[in-house]
Amino acid sequence: MRSCLITQTKGGTGKTTLTFALGVEAARAGASVLLLDADDTQRSLTSLIAKRSGDYPAIAEVSSGSVSDALRDADVRAYDVVLIDGPPRASLDVRGLVRQVDFVLLPVGASPLDVEASNIILKHVQGRVSFAYVIARADPRRAVVGHVHGVLAAAYSVGPTIYERSDWVTAAGSGRAPVEWNPNGKAAGEIASLWKYVDAQMRGAAKV
Ligand SMILES: Nc1ncnc2c1ncn2[C@@H]1O[C@H](COP(=O)(O)OP(=O)(O)OP(=O)(O)O)[C@@H](O)[C@H]1O
Ligand SMILES: [Mg+2]
């Protein structure tokens, strides 16, 4: 089993959207996928999945205190890939969880303030688990995206950027990922690249 926690202290960075779309990518690549909705205040991931007509990826709601148990259960049930959507606050026991997951993905906005705010979560993961930033919801017209990428990449691993694209919002209306809505669109290509990156990181992850 390969596992990834998608988390960030700041809200609205794209955690739920990425967890969902990465899960769809993984399932389309042939993996048996379980998504864990650990955001017990909103359950946005569960709502998104409920709009879908297909039967994948599987999803389970977990309270922030029982993610560890859910991961152990997923291992017993032999899922190939488990992706966890964390809540937008530090209530999740990130410190405890990082010992159980292969990889942590930190979606961050393309803004120096957002990068600074993510230091809160960073101190829980750095030195404990393999992790990477991904700049998400990036405005393709703004030079600051390249600047923030440069700053992050000088110190940390950074996945392929996910840009703000209307395909994301339109597709989500019917519980679909960009590849299921507009397979040749830029959003579909960008999330495919991020999935390749995350999958390679999970496979190659050695506990640090
Ligand atoms: N790449 C994107 N392009 C356009 N819209 C996006 C993109 N990613 C996310 N969104 C939209 O931004 C909003 C916030 O995304 P999402 O809910 O995934 O963030 P979140 O980090 O899970 O938020 P929260 O902290 O509240 O859980 C949603 O309306 C979503 O549809
Ligand atoms: Mg969310």
GROMACS .gro file of C-alpha atoms in nm, residues 74-191:
model
  118
   74ALA     CA    1  -0.688   0.004   0.447
   75ASP     CA    2  -0.362  -0.188   0.465
   76VAL     CA    3  -0.544  -0.501   0.582
   77ARG     CA    4  -0.794  -0.459   0.300
   78ALA     CA    5  -0.500  -0.436   0.057
   79TYR     CA    6  -0.572  -0.106  -0.114
   80ASP     CA    7  -0.292  -0.004  -0.350
   81VAL     CA    8  -0.321   0.367  -0.287
   82VAL     CA    9  -0.467   0.565   0.005
   83LEU     CA   10  -0.495   0.943  -0.017
   84ILE     CA   11  -0.596   1.146   0.288
   85ASP     CA   12  -0.766   1.485   0.266
   86GLY     CA   13  -0.676   1.674   0.580
   87PRO     CA   14  -0.874   1.956   0.740
   88PRO     CA   15  -0.760   2.320   0.707
   89ARG     CA   16  -0.623   2.346   1.058
   90ALA     CA   17  -0.373   2.176   1.279
   91SER     CA   18  -0.631   1.958   1.457
   92LEU     CA   19  -0.512   1.653   1.269
   93ASP     CA   20  -0.237   1.468   1.454
   94VAL     CA   21   0.003   1.535   1.169
   95ARG     CA   22   0.304   1.447   1.380
   96GLY     CA   23   0.160   1.104   1.457
   97LEU     CA   24   0.033   1.048   1.107
   98VAL     CA   25   0.353   1.123   0.922
   99ARG     CA   26   0.499   0.810   1.074
  100GLN     CA   27   0.234   0.608   0.896
  101VAL     CA   28   0.222   0.764   0.549
  102ASP     CA   29   0.478   0.737   0.272
  103PHE     CA   30   0.449   1.091   0.153
  104VAL     CA   31   0.299   1.429   0.241
  105LEU     CA   32   0.183   1.678  -0.020
  106LEU     CA   33   0.152   2.041   0.086
  107PRO     CA   34  -0.061   2.246  -0.155
  108VAL     CA   35   0.025   2.613  -0.125
  109GLY     CA   36  -0.093   2.931  -0.292
  110ALA     CA   37   0.150   3.127  -0.509
  111SER     CA   38   0.196   3.398  -0.253
  112PRO     CA   39   0.480   3.469  -0.010
  113LEU     CA   40   0.223   3.502   0.269
  114ASP     CA   41   0.084   3.156   0.198
  115VAL     CA   42   0.432   3.008   0.196
  116GLU     CA   43   0.504   3.173   0.528
  117ALA     CA   44   0.180   3.041   0.680
  118SER     CA   45   0.273   2.688   0.576
  119ASN     CA   46   0.571   2.696   0.813
  120ILE     CA   47   0.326   2.582   1.080
  121ILE     CA   48   0.265   2.251   0.906
  122LEU     CA   49   0.621   2.229   0.780
  123LYS     CA   50   0.763   2.187   1.128
  124HIS     CA   51   0.548   1.878   1.175
  125VAL     CA   52   0.669   1.707   0.858
  126GLN     CA   53   1.023   1.823   0.797
  127GLY     CA   54   1.276   1.559   0.894
  128ARG     CA   55   1.002   1.304   0.962
  129VAL     CA   56   0.864   1.204   0.624
  130SER     CA   57   0.921   1.254   0.255
  131PHE     CA   58   0.720   1.558   0.146
  132ALA     CA   59   0.679   1.812  -0.132
  133TYR     CA   60   0.505   2.137  -0.194
  134VAL     CA   61   0.276   2.188  -0.488
  135ILE     CA   62   0.175   2.537  -0.593
  136ALA     CA   63  -0.198   2.503  -0.650
  137ARG     CA   64  -0.464   2.729  -0.796
  138ALA     CA   65  -0.184   2.930  -0.953
  139ASP     CA   66  -0.279   3.216  -1.183
  140PRO     CA   67  -0.113   3.135  -1.518
  141ARG     CA   68  -0.075   3.508  -1.595
  142ARG     CA   69   0.121   3.598  -1.286
  143ALA     CA   70   0.500   3.609  -1.268
  144VAL     CA   71   0.483   3.556  -0.892
  145VAL     CA   72   0.414   3.187  -0.957
  146GLY     CA   73   0.766   3.143  -1.098
  147HIS     CA   74   0.910   3.347  -0.814
  148VAL     CA   75   0.739   3.144  -0.542
  149HIS     CA   76   0.834   2.822  -0.721
  150GLY     CA   77   1.197   2.932  -0.722
  151VAL     CA   78   1.193   3.017  -0.353
  152LEU     CA   79   1.036   2.684  -0.258
  153ALA     CA   80   1.247   2.475  -0.495
  154ALA     CA   81   1.567   2.622  -0.352
  155ALA     CA   82   1.489   2.451  -0.021
  156TYR     CA   83   1.233   2.175  -0.078
  157SER     CA   84   1.092   1.931  -0.332
  158VAL     CA   85   0.818   2.089  -0.541
  159GLY     CA   86   0.572   1.902  -0.763
  160PRO     CA   87   0.439   2.022  -1.098
  161THR     CA   88   0.224   2.335  -1.055
  162ILE     CA   89  -0.154   2.312  -1.070
  163TYR     CA   90  -0.301   2.623  -1.232
  164GLU     CA   91  -0.635   2.789  -1.174
  165ARG     CA   92  -0.844   2.656  -1.466
  166SER     CA   93  -1.217   2.667  -1.523
  167ASP     CA   94  -1.216   2.294  -1.608
  168TRP     CA   95  -1.164   2.219  -1.239
  169VAL     CA   96  -1.475   2.402  -1.130
  170THR     CA   97  -1.696   2.285  -1.415
  171ALA     CA   98  -1.591   1.923  -1.378
  172ALA     CA   99  -1.643   1.928  -1.000
  173GLY     CA  100  -2.008   2.025  -1.052
  174SER     CA  101  -2.076   1.671  -1.165
  175GLY     CA  102  -1.820   1.503  -0.943
  176ARG     CA  103  -1.571   1.465  -1.221
  177ALA     CA  104  -1.200   1.524  -1.246
  178PRO     CA  105  -1.062   1.734  -1.535
  179VAL     CA  106  -0.961   1.423  -1.732
  180GLU     CA  107  -1.323   1.305  -1.722
  181TRP     CA  108  -1.453   1.640  -1.839
  182ASN     CA  109  -1.204   1.772  -2.089
  183PRO     CA  110  -0.935   1.507  -2.140
  184ASN     CA  111  -0.730   1.722  -2.375
  185GLY     CA  112  -0.746   2.036  -2.159
  186LYS     CA  113  -0.455   2.187  -1.973
  187ALA     CA  114  -0.598   2.101  -1.631
  188ALA     CA  115  -0.612   1.730  -1.726
  189GLY     CA  116  -0.248   1.739  -1.838
  190GLU     CA  117  -0.135   1.921  -1.525
  191ILE     CA  118  -0.298   1.680  -1.280
   0.00000   0.00000   0.00000
